[in-house]
Amino acid sequence: MRRRTLLGAGTAALGAGALTAAGWPALTRYIREGHPGTVLPSQTELPAPFRTPLPIPTVLEPTSTSATTDHYDVTQQHTDLEILPGLRTPAWTYNGTFPGPTIVSRSGRRTTVRHRNELDRPAVVHLHGGHTPAASDGYPTSLILPADGSYDAHRVHQDMSGGPHGSSMGHHPMDLTEGTRTYTYPFDQRAATLWYHDHRMSYTGAAVWKGLAGFHLVHDDEEEQLPLPRGDRDIPLMITDRSFAADGSFRYPALDPQLHTPGVTDTYMNGVMGDVILVNGAPWPVHRTQRLRHRLRLLNASNARPYTLQLDPQPPGGAAFTQIGSDGGLLATPRHHDTLDIAPGERFDVIIDFARYPPGTHVRLINRNTHGPAAQIMRFDIGSGSPHDDTTVPHRLSDIPRLDPGRATHTRDFHFRGSTAGWTINNTEYEPGRALARPRLGEVEIWRFTTNFHHPVHLHLNHFQVLTRNNRTIGAFDHGWKDTINLRPAEAVEIVTRFTHYPGTYMLHCHNLEHEDMAMMADFTTH
C-alpha cells in the first residue's frame, strides 16, 4: 500500500471516534510530523548537564551456584533515590537501584532468578531478548502478587476494570503467585546484550517509567576470543527519558494517579516522553575516558522516544560508531555509522575509538531527533594520555547462518494500526489467551509487519533476520539477529524467523509502552 493511501486510511479510522477532542490534536500532529509521543514537561528546575559522573550498574553476585546453574535473588521494592540533585525520587526498583543490578550469565549455563515482590502492587518480569521457556517468559498475566498479601485475584481484576483490557480479562485465568516467583533461563543462545523489565498487563509503561528495568548480559567463547575492549571499557548504557514533579517525584500522566486504573490521559496515548535524559539513571552524565577503544552497549529503555545518536564533534573522517552487535549479539562483520537510529527496546553494540580525538576534547553524545534538553544525552571527556591499545575490531566477527526464506512454511501478516478500536494488531485489541498465530517449532516462517504510525515491534522467544524494508533492501540498522524492529509511519518490513525448543504462548507487541498498555499486543502459540 502506498504511503499516502495508508496514512489516509489511518487518519480516517482514527477520526471516526476513537479519541476525544483532547487526544486527537496530538495524533494528527504526529501524522503530520512523523514523531511518536508527546513530551510531558517537568515541574522542577532541571540540572545543568554534564555535572554528574556516569554511574555503572552494579553486577549482581549469585546467591549460590551448582555444576550447571547460577542462582540469583532480586527484590522489587520501593526506594527513594537522588536522581536530581537535592531532591528525592520515590521509585520502584530492583534491589534498590535504577537501573537494577546487572546480571551476567554464560551461554550454555542455566540461570535462575528468584524475584520477591515487596511493592504494593503486582509485577511481572520479562527477559527481553531471552530464548526462554514459556513459564519464565513473563506473560503479562503471570503475576507476582505483593508479599504482604494485600492482593488477591479479585483485586487484580478490579485494577484491570475500566482499562483497555477490562472487558476481556474476566474470562481468562491468570497465573498468580504470592510474594515470589523463580524464572529459569537455560541460555541456549549466543552472547548478547539483554535487559529485564516489568511486563504487567496494562501497567508496563508506568512500571518501567518508575524504575523497573536492568541489564542482563550473556557471554560466550566466540565473543571472548575476539580482541574487543573489556573490563571497565565495556560499558552498558541504558538511555531513558523521564519527567519530574516539583518535589522530585517521577511525573507520569496516568488516568489514576494511584495507578489502580490503567491508562494515560488522551494527550499522551501516542506515548509519553520526558524532558530529562537519564543514562544509567543519571541526568546528562559525564564520563572521563582514556584515548582508547571503548565498547558501548546502547539500550533505548525509553517508553516511546526514539533517538538518532551522534557524536559531537565527529571524529576526523567520520564513521564514529563501529557497530559490532545488534539485539541478538555479534554481527557477521562490523558496520560503520555516523549516526544511529535506535527505537525503544533496541540495542546496539558499538566501538568508539577515542584515540581519534585530541587530548582534552569534550565529546557529546547527542540526539538529532529533537531540540531542547532532550537533544543532549551525555558527554565523554577525553584524557590527556596516549596509552597503548591492545584491542582491535576484526573484519570478521561471527559466522551467522542465514535463514532461507525459500523454505518458509507460512507467511503471516500483522498490521499495527491506530483505529476506532484503539491500538490494534490485525484490527484486534489484545485478549489474553487468543493466539493470532500457531507456528510449529523448527519451521521457518516469514512474518510481515505494516504500520500507519511509528511502532517498534518486539517478538518474544526467538530472534529474527530482516528480509526487506518497504519491498526494498534492508535498512542500515536492520542487520544481524534482531528481536525489535523500528517501523516508521507507513512502513512495511518482512522478517524471517524459526521458533525453537519451547512450546507455549508468547507475545508479539509494540514496544512503545503506552501502545502496548493500550492493547497493541498479540499472543502466538508454538507447538
Tab-separated table of C-alpha atoms in Angstrom, residues 37-474:
chain	number	residue	atom	x	y	z
A	37	GLY	CA	4.668	10.549	21.677
A	38	THR	CA	4.157	13.842	23.461
A	39	VAL	CA	6.598	15.495	25.853
A	40	LEU	CA	5.432	15.762	29.457
A	41	PRO	CA	7.252	18.809	30.885
A	42	SER	CA	8.906	18.646	34.278
A	43	GLN	CA	7.712	20.960	37.025
A	44	THR	CA	11.077	21.481	38.699
A	45	GLU	CA	14.276	23.229	37.692
A	46	LEU	CA	16.385	20.925	35.570
A	47	PRO	CA	20.031	20.358	36.489
A	48	ALA	CA	22.892	21.582	34.349
A	49	PRO	CA	24.160	18.836	32.056
A	50	PHE	CA	27.497	17.068	32.348
A	51	ARG	CA	27.920	17.531	36.096
A	52	THR	CA	27.103	14.014	37.325
A	53	PRO	CA	29.637	11.203	36.794
A	54	LEU	CA	28.247	8.309	34.754
A	55	PRO	CA	27.126	5.514	37.101
A	56	ILE	CA	27.876	1.933	36.091
A	57	PRO	CA	25.199	-0.531	37.288
A	58	THR	CA	26.456	-2.979	39.898
A	59	VAL	CA	26.979	-6.570	38.743
A	60	LEU	CA	24.871	-8.889	40.899
A	61	GLU	CA	26.640	-11.769	42.612
A	62	PRO	CA	24.889	-15.166	42.556
A	63	THR	CA	23.244	-16.321	45.751
A	64	SER	CA	24.528	-19.826	45.046
A	65	THR	CA	25.970	-21.899	42.214
A	66	SER	CA	25.995	-25.544	41.195
A	67	ALA	CA	27.694	-27.519	38.433
A	68	THR	CA	25.072	-26.364	35.908
A	69	THR	CA	23.246	-23.352	37.365
A	70	ASP	CA	23.768	-19.909	38.868
A	71	HIS	CA	21.024	-18.753	41.260
A	72	TYR	CA	20.199	-15.086	41.879
A	73	ASP	CA	17.807	-13.254	44.176
A	74	VAL	CA	16.233	-9.911	43.302
A	75	THR	CA	13.839	-7.895	45.459
A	76	GLN	CA	11.364	-5.496	43.884
A	77	GLN	CA	10.988	-2.676	46.355
A	78	HIS	CA	10.121	0.967	46.938
A	79	THR	CA	13.249	3.122	47.159
A	80	ASP	CA	13.867	6.843	47.440
A	81	LEU	CA	16.634	7.804	45.007
A	82	GLU	CA	18.527	11.053	44.464
A	83	ILE	CA	18.303	11.420	40.688
A	84	LEU	CA	18.047	15.217	40.508
A	85	PRO	CA	20.490	16.981	42.851
A	86	GLY	CA	18.936	17.790	46.216
A	87	LEU	CA	15.613	16.049	45.537
A	88	ARG	CA	14.303	12.587	46.409
A	89	THR	CA	12.511	10.475	43.812
A	90	PRO	CA	10.303	7.616	45.050
A	91	ALA	CA	10.983	4.753	42.647
A	92	TRP	CA	10.053	1.130	42.057
A	93	THR	CA	13.366	-0.678	41.918
A	94	TYR	CA	15.136	-3.993	41.600
A	95	ASN	CA	17.347	-4.326	44.708
A	96	GLY	CA	17.058	-0.623	45.480
A	97	THR	CA	18.725	0.816	42.361
A	98	PHE	CA	17.746	2.263	38.988
A	99	PRO	CA	18.769	0.668	36.727
A	100	GLY	CA	18.537	-2.594	38.582
A	101	PRO	CA	21.686	-4.657	39.095
A	102	THR	CA	23.280	-6.175	36.006
A	103	ILE	CA	23.095	-9.959	35.850
A	104	VAL	CA	25.871	-11.659	33.865
A	105	SER	CA	25.313	-15.163	32.506
A	106	ARG	CA	27.159	-17.693	30.387
A	107	SER	CA	25.807	-19.219	27.208
A	108	GLY	CA	25.030	-22.902	27.820
A	109	ARG	CA	24.803	-22.439	31.590
A	110	ARG	CA	21.427	-22.127	33.310
A	111	THR	CA	20.489	-19.039	35.318
A	112	THR	CA	17.608	-18.844	37.768
A	113	VAL	CA	16.400	-15.540	39.206
A	114	ARG	CA	14.037	-15.538	42.168
A	115	HIS	CA	12.088	-12.277	42.303
A	116	ARG	CA	10.455	-11.226	45.555
A	117	ASN	CA	7.767	-8.566	45.252
A	118	GLU	CA	7.803	-6.094	48.128
A	119	LEU	CA	5.998	-3.440	46.106
A	120	ASP	CA	2.386	-2.506	46.824
A	121	ARG	CA	1.092	-3.928	43.513
A	122	PRO	CA	1.584	-6.965	41.248
A	123	ALA	CA	4.576	-7.335	38.960
A	124	VAL	CA	5.786	-9.458	36.041
A	125	VAL	CA	9.377	-9.873	34.809
A	126	HIS	CA	10.251	-10.281	31.118
A	127	LEU	CA	13.808	-11.008	29.951
A	128	HIS	CA	13.836	-9.012	26.732
A	129	GLY	CA	15.783	-10.960	24.121
A	130	GLY	CA	15.845	-14.171	26.133
A	131	HIS	CA	15.285	-17.569	24.486
A	132	THR	CA	13.125	-18.689	27.349
A	133	PRO	CA	10.596	-21.398	28.277
A	134	ALA	CA	7.043	-20.040	28.237
A	135	ALA	CA	6.625	-20.384	32.019
A	136	SER	CA	9.534	-17.951	32.545
A	137	ASP	CA	8.942	-15.553	29.659
A	138	GLY	CA	6.945	-13.017	31.653
A	139	TYR	CA	3.491	-13.420	30.164
A	140	PRO	CA	1.552	-10.275	31.156
A	141	THR	CA	-0.964	-12.075	33.393
A	142	SER	CA	1.627	-14.303	35.132
A	143	LEU	CA	1.707	-12.047	38.166
A	144	ILE	CA	3.848	-11.946	41.286
A	145	LEU	CA	1.462	-10.596	43.922
A	146	PRO	CA	2.833	-8.412	46.733
A	147	ALA	CA	4.435	-10.381	49.544
A	148	ASP	CA	2.311	-8.606	52.172
A	149	GLY	CA	-0.841	-10.407	50.999
A	150	SER	CA	-2.610	-7.181	50.025
A	151	TYR	CA	-3.708	-8.555	46.626
A	152	ASP	CA	-5.864	-11.448	45.515
A	153	ALA	CA	-7.459	-12.363	42.182
A	154	HIS	CA	-10.488	-10.158	42.894
A	155	ARG	CA	-8.347	-7.083	43.457
A	156	VAL	CA	-6.278	-7.840	40.350
A	157	HIS	CA	-9.487	-7.832	38.301
A	158	GLN	CA	-10.545	-4.582	39.952
A	159	ASP	CA	-7.272	-2.964	38.848
A	160	MET	CA	-7.996	-4.034	35.282
A	161	SER	CA	-11.559	-2.735	35.187
A	162	GLY	CA	-12.091	0.385	33.165
A	163	GLY	CA	-8.846	-0.053	31.236
A	164	PRO	CA	-8.239	-1.157	27.651
A	165	HIS	CA	-8.392	-4.840	28.606
A	166	GLY	CA	-11.186	-4.714	31.162
A	167	SER	CA	-13.817	-6.478	29.093
A	168	SER	CA	-11.564	-9.398	28.158
A	169	MET	CA	-9.910	-10.087	31.489
A	170	GLY	CA	-12.909	-11.627	33.213
A	171	HIS	CA	-12.806	-14.802	31.106
A	172	HIS	CA	-9.097	-15.533	31.196
A	173	PRO	CA	-7.483	-17.424	34.088
A	174	MET	CA	-4.393	-15.746	35.486
A	175	ASP	CA	-1.237	-17.348	36.823
A	176	LEU	CA	-0.817	-15.812	40.272
A	177	THR	CA	1.913	-16.430	42.845
A	178	GLU	CA	2.155	-14.584	46.130
A	179	GLY	CA	5.422	-12.996	47.146
A	180	THR	CA	7.983	-14.730	44.935
A	181	ARG	CA	8.445	-16.317	41.537
A	182	THR	CA	11.519	-18.050	40.126
A	183	TYR	CA	12.383	-17.522	36.460
A	184	THR	CA	14.554	-20.130	34.732
A	185	TYR	CA	16.758	-19.140	31.788
A	186	PRO	CA	18.606	-22.036	30.074
A	187	PHE	CA	20.638	-19.617	27.884
A	188	ASP	CA	20.851	-21.911	24.919
A	189	GLN	CA	21.657	-18.774	22.903
A	190	ARG	CA	24.686	-16.749	21.856
A	191	ALA	CA	26.287	-13.828	23.669
A	192	ALA	CA	24.112	-10.710	23.611
A	193	THR	CA	23.035	-7.604	25.497
A	194	LEU	CA	19.635	-8.389	27.031
A	195	TRP	CA	17.570	-6.465	29.553
A	196	TYR	CA	14.841	-7.291	32.032
A	197	HIS	CA	11.840	-5.165	32.828
A	198	ASP	CA	8.310	-5.259	34.146
A	199	HIS	CA	5.687	-6.666	31.757
A	200	ARG	CA	2.454	-6.452	33.735
A	201	MET	CA	-0.641	-6.201	31.596
A	202	SER	CA	-1.886	-2.606	31.164
A	203	TYR	CA	0.763	-1.182	33.530
A	204	THR	CA	4.105	-1.799	31.806
A	205	GLY	CA	4.570	1.863	30.848
A	206	ALA	CA	4.126	3.165	34.383
A	207	ALA	CA	6.233	0.405	35.956
A	208	VAL	CA	9.221	0.886	33.654
A	209	TRP	CA	8.904	4.678	33.955
A	210	LYS	CA	9.136	4.316	37.739
A	211	GLY	CA	12.333	2.254	37.542
A	212	LEU	CA	11.747	-1.462	36.879
A	213	ALA	CA	14.481	-2.129	34.293
A	214	GLY	CA	18.002	-3.567	34.309
A	215	PHE	CA	20.666	-5.203	32.131
A	216	HIS	CA	21.225	-8.947	31.696
A	217	LEU	CA	24.401	-9.722	29.727
A	218	VAL	CA	25.237	-13.084	28.170
A	219	HIS	CA	28.811	-14.085	27.280
A	220	ASP	CA	30.186	-16.988	25.236
A	221	ASP	CA	33.507	-18.355	23.954
A	222	GLU	CA	33.152	-16.886	20.463
A	223	GLU	CA	32.794	-13.337	21.777
A	224	GLU	CA	35.562	-13.674	24.357
A	225	GLN	CA	38.083	-14.871	21.788
A	226	LEU	CA	37.786	-11.550	19.935
A	227	PRO	CA	40.252	-8.752	20.838
A	228	LEU	CA	37.463	-6.337	21.806
A	229	PRO	CA	37.514	-3.858	24.713
A	230	ARG	CA	36.537	-5.435	28.025
A	231	GLY	CA	36.542	-4.683	31.731
A	232	ASP	CA	35.917	-1.024	32.508
A	233	ARG	CA	35.997	-0.269	28.766
A	234	ASP	CA	32.909	-2.446	28.149
A	235	ILE	CA	30.120	-0.134	29.298
A	236	PRO	CA	26.347	-0.752	29.288
A	237	LEU	CA	24.403	2.478	28.714
A	238	MET	CA	20.681	2.493	29.472
A	239	ILE	CA	19.233	5.615	27.829
A	240	THR	CA	15.841	6.769	29.079
A	241	ASP	CA	13.808	9.948	29.320
A	242	ARG	CA	11.765	10.983	32.349
A	243	SER	CA	9.786	13.933	33.704
A	244	PHE	CA	9.776	15.146	37.292
A	245	ALA	CA	7.278	16.887	39.548
A	246	ALA	CA	8.246	19.875	41.690
A	247	ASP	CA	9.088	17.619	44.654
A	248	GLY	CA	11.408	15.414	42.569
A	249	SER	CA	8.977	12.527	42.092
A	250	PHE	CA	8.508	10.950	38.690
A	251	ARG	CA	5.751	12.672	36.747
A	252	TYR	CA	3.564	10.356	34.625
A	253	PRO	CA	0.189	11.226	33.022
A	254	ALA	CA	-1.783	8.275	34.377
A	255	LEU	CA	-5.576	8.442	34.365
A	256	ASP	CA	-5.407	7.357	38.004
A	257	PRO	CA	-2.510	8.901	39.976
A	258	GLN	CA	-2.594	5.886	42.326
A	259	LEU	CA	-2.193	3.551	39.309
A	260	HIS	CA	-5.076	1.277	40.218
A	261	THR	CA	-6.862	2.026	36.930
A	262	PRO	CA	-4.836	1.564	33.725
A	263	GLY	CA	-4.327	4.123	31.006
A	264	VAL	CA	-2.899	7.578	30.363
A	265	THR	CA	-4.682	10.820	29.573
A	266	ASP	CA	-5.687	11.260	25.924
A	267	THR	CA	-2.927	13.721	25.068
A	268	TYR	CA	-0.312	11.050	25.816
A	269	MET	CA	-1.953	7.976	24.299
A	270	ASN	CA	0.612	8.031	21.485
A	271	GLY	CA	3.399	7.633	24.038
A	272	VAL	CA	4.933	9.521	26.962
A	273	MET	CA	8.231	11.330	26.531
A	274	GLY	CA	10.196	13.145	29.213
A	275	ASP	CA	12.360	16.260	29.072
A	276	VAL	CA	15.182	14.837	31.215
A	277	ILE	CA	17.560	12.328	29.644
A	278	LEU	CA	18.933	9.746	32.047
A	279	VAL	CA	21.851	7.459	31.261
A	280	ASN	CA	22.164	4.632	33.768
A	281	GLY	CA	19.800	6.615	35.959
A	282	ALA	CA	21.803	9.892	35.985
A	283	PRO	CA	20.749	13.130	34.220
A	284	TRP	CA	23.056	14.033	31.306
A	285	PRO	CA	26.122	12.405	32.908
A	286	VAL	CA	29.786	12.809	32.037
A	287	HIS	CA	32.342	10.030	31.695
A	288	ARG	CA	36.118	10.525	31.626
A	289	THR	CA	37.709	8.195	29.105
A	290	GLN	CA	41.214	7.290	28.074
A	291	ARG	CA	42.252	7.670	24.434
A	292	LEU	CA	41.430	4.036	23.756
A	293	ARG	CA	38.713	1.992	22.092
A	294	HIS	CA	35.596	1.552	24.235
A	295	ARG	CA	32.702	-0.837	23.776
A	296	LEU	CA	29.307	0.747	24.472
A	297	ARG	CA	26.204	-1.434	24.847
A	298	LEU	CA	23.483	1.059	23.927
A	299	LEU	CA	19.932	0.328	25.092
A	300	ASN	CA	16.923	2.509	24.392
A	301	ALA	CA	14.802	1.855	27.501
A	302	SER	CA	12.510	4.839	26.930
A	303	ASN	CA	8.755	4.332	26.872
A	304	ALA	CA	8.224	5.962	23.486
A	305	ARG	CA	11.149	8.157	22.443
A	306	PRO	CA	13.331	7.071	19.502
A	307	TYR	CA	16.831	8.526	19.280
A	308	THR	CA	19.168	9.408	16.451
A	309	LEU	CA	22.520	9.276	18.213
A	310	GLN	CA	25.567	11.182	17.016
A	311	LEU	CA	28.928	12.221	18.452
A	312	ASP	CA	29.650	15.955	18.530
A	313	PRO	CA	32.219	16.701	17.312
A	314	GLN	CA	32.512	13.855	14.837
A	315	PRO	CA	35.973	12.252	14.768
A	316	PRO	CA	38.206	13.045	11.782
A	317	GLY	CA	36.958	11.053	8.812
A	318	GLY	CA	33.528	10.392	10.340
A	319	ALA	CA	32.129	6.886	10.952
A	320	ALA	CA	32.166	7.492	14.691
A	321	PHE	CA	30.310	4.297	15.566
A	322	THR	CA	31.616	0.887	14.574
A	323	GLN	CA	28.665	-1.416	15.142
A	324	ILE	CA	29.671	-4.928	16.192
A	325	GLY	CA	26.359	-6.229	17.547
A	326	SER	CA	22.599	-5.917	17.486
A	327	ASP	CA	19.748	-7.165	19.689
A	328	GLY	CA	20.773	-10.802	19.256
A	329	GLY	CA	24.545	-10.477	19.560
A	330	LEU	CA	27.508	-10.092	17.241
A	331	LEU	CA	27.129	-9.122	13.598
A	332	ALA	CA	28.928	-11.123	10.931
A	333	THR	CA	31.137	-8.124	10.099
A	334	PRO	CA	31.448	-4.619	11.556
A	335	ARG	CA	29.350	-1.792	10.149
A	336	HIS	CA	30.285	1.894	10.315
A	337	HIS	CA	27.822	4.709	11.053
A	338	ASP	CA	27.890	8.479	11.518
A	339	THR	CA	24.539	8.268	13.323
A	340	LEU	CA	22.499	5.507	14.965
A	341	ASP	CA	18.707	5.285	14.897
A	342	ILE	CA	17.575	3.367	17.982
A	343	ALA	CA	13.920	2.757	18.865
A	344	PRO	CA	12.504	1.718	22.249
A	345	GLY	CA	13.643	-1.805	23.125
A	346	GLU	CA	16.503	-1.928	20.598
A	347	ARG	CA	20.152	-2.479	21.483
A	348	PHE	CA	23.278	-1.534	19.527
A	349	ASP	CA	26.733	-2.773	20.477
A	350	VAL	CA	29.318	-0.266	19.193
A	351	ILE	CA	33.010	0.502	19.394
A	352	ILE	CA	34.190	4.105	19.677
A	353	ASP	CA	37.889	4.827	19.260
A	354	PHE	CA	38.515	7.860	21.454
A	355	ALA	CA	42.154	7.962	20.258
A	356	ARG	CA	40.779	9.676	17.155
A	357	TYR	CA	40.230	12.811	19.269
A	358	PRO	CA	42.898	15.186	20.588
A	359	PRO	CA	43.546	15.044	24.346
A	360	GLY	CA	41.169	17.204	26.350
A	361	THR	CA	38.311	17.068	23.825
A	362	HIS	CA	34.770	17.137	25.208
A	363	VAL	CA	32.687	14.801	23.060
A	364	ARG	CA	28.927	14.981	23.452
A	365	LEU	CA	26.570	12.148	22.614
A	366	ILE	CA	23.578	13.997	21.168
A	367	ASN	CA	20.091	13.167	19.894
A	368	ARG	CA	19.376	14.651	16.471
A	369	ASN	CA	15.672	13.754	16.670
A	370	THR	CA	14.722	16.760	18.751
A	371	HIS	CA	15.800	20.082	20.210
A	372	GLY	CA	15.961	21.448	23.739
A	373	PRO	CA	17.093	19.442	26.788
A	374	ALA	CA	16.369	16.052	25.214
A	375	ALA	CA	18.794	16.806	22.368
A	376	GLN	CA	21.713	16.027	24.663
A	377	ILE	CA	22.457	12.571	26.094
A	378	MET	CA	25.840	12.627	27.859
A	379	ARG	CA	29.464	13.741	27.450
A	380	PHE	CA	32.794	11.948	27.202
A	381	ASP	CA	35.850	13.869	28.424
A	382	ILE	CA	38.968	12.608	26.657
A	383	GLY	CA	42.062	12.162	28.823
A	384	SER	CA	45.448	13.636	28.035
A	385	GLY	CA	47.480	10.439	27.858
A	386	SER	CA	48.007	8.140	24.873
A	387	PRO	CA	48.247	4.626	26.348
A	388	HIS	CA	48.861	1.591	24.170
A	389	ASP	CA	45.655	-0.033	22.942
A	390	ASP	CA	45.847	-3.799	22.602
A	391	THR	CA	42.315	-4.117	21.180
A	392	THR	CA	41.167	-4.260	17.574
A	393	VAL	CA	37.906	-4.756	15.700
A	394	PRO	CA	38.321	-7.821	13.470
A	395	HIS	CA	36.976	-7.757	9.921
A	396	ARG	CA	35.117	-10.968	10.715
A	397	LEU	CA	33.168	-11.142	13.966
A	398	SER	CA	30.890	-14.166	13.762
A	399	ASP	CA	29.539	-16.837	11.454
A	400	ILE	CA	25.803	-16.211	11.232
A	401	PRO	CA	23.736	-18.769	9.312
A	402	ARG	CA	21.097	-17.171	7.123
A	403	LEU	CA	17.566	-18.465	7.411
A	404	ASP	CA	16.347	-19.428	3.937
A	405	PRO	CA	13.029	-17.685	3.179
A	406	GLY	CA	12.521	-20.159	0.351
A	407	ARG	CA	11.947	-22.849	2.974
A	408	ALA	CA	9.243	-20.891	4.788
A	409	THR	CA	6.136	-22.947	5.528
A	410	HIS	CA	3.956	-19.941	6.348
A	411	THR	CA	3.834	-16.232	5.552
A	412	ARG	CA	1.844	-14.250	8.104
A	413	ASP	CA	0.717	-10.620	8.072
A	414	PHE	CA	0.475	-8.406	11.146
A	415	HIS	CA	-0.955	-4.913	10.723
A	416	PHE	CA	-0.141	-2.456	13.527
A	417	ARG	CA	-2.839	0.211	13.393
A	418	GLY	CA	-4.491	3.054	15.158
A	419	SER	CA	-8.227	2.648	14.614
A	420	THR	CA	-11.624	3.122	16.228
A	421	ALA	CA	-10.733	0.094	18.381
A	422	GLY	CA	-7.626	1.857	19.727
A	423	TRP	CA	-4.128	0.492	19.132
A	424	THR	CA	-4.609	-2.860	17.419
A	425	ILE	CA	-2.851	-5.716	15.653
A	426	ASN	CA	-4.872	-7.033	12.701
A	427	ASN	CA	-7.739	-4.763	13.801
A	428	THR	CA	-7.960	-6.637	17.108
A	429	GLU	CA	-7.380	-5.431	20.645
A	430	TYR	CA	-5.302	-7.753	22.771
A	431	GLU	CA	-7.122	-10.529	24.566
A	432	PRO	CA	-5.062	-12.920	26.718
A	433	GLY	CA	-5.259	-16.494	25.510
A	434	ARG	CA	-6.329	-15.688	21.943
A	435	ALA	CA	-3.493	-16.654	19.585
A	436	LEU	CA	-3.125	-14.852	16.259
A	437	ALA	CA	-0.626	-17.470	15.036
A	438	ARG	CA	0.312	-21.060	15.858
A	439	PRO	CA	3.784	-21.696	14.394
A	440	ARG	CA	5.362	-25.150	14.547
A	441	LEU	CA	8.685	-25.459	16.329
A	442	GLY	CA	11.576	-25.851	13.933
A	443	GLU	CA	9.807	-24.493	10.853
A	444	VAL	CA	10.928	-21.352	9.027
A	445	GLU	CA	8.274	-18.632	8.720
A	446	ILE	CA	8.076	-15.192	7.114
A	447	TRP	CA	6.233	-12.535	9.107
A	448	ARG	CA	5.247	-9.219	7.545
A	449	PHE	CA	4.673	-6.116	9.679
A	450	THR	CA	2.940	-2.980	8.367
A	451	THR	CA	2.138	0.245	10.208
A	452	ASN	CA	0.341	3.541	9.905
A	453	PHE	CA	2.068	5.103	12.939
A	454	HIS	CA	5.526	4.664	14.418
A	455	HIS	CA	5.775	1.248	16.101
A	456	PRO	CA	8.886	-0.554	17.364
A	457	VAL	CA	7.738	-4.179	17.040
A	458	HIS	CA	9.111	-6.733	19.535
A	459	LEU	CA	8.978	-10.506	19.105
A	460	HIS	CA	9.409	-12.879	22.062
A	461	LEU	CA	11.110	-16.325	22.152
A	462	ASN	CA	13.393	-16.197	19.078
A	463	HIS	CA	15.351	-13.572	17.212
A	464	PHE	CA	14.739	-12.898	13.537
A	465	GLN	CA	16.509	-11.652	10.420
A	466	VAL	CA	15.156	-8.772	8.341
A	467	LEU	CA	14.464	-9.625	4.683
A	468	THR	CA	13.088	-6.397	3.204
A	469	ARG	CA	12.022	-2.913	4.203
A	470	ASN	CA	9.327	-1.331	2.042
A	471	ASN	CA	9.861	-4.040	-0.583
A	472	ARG	CA	13.490	-2.981	-0.964
A	473	THR	CA	16.779	-3.912	0.643
A	474	ILE	CA	17.039	-3.763	4.424
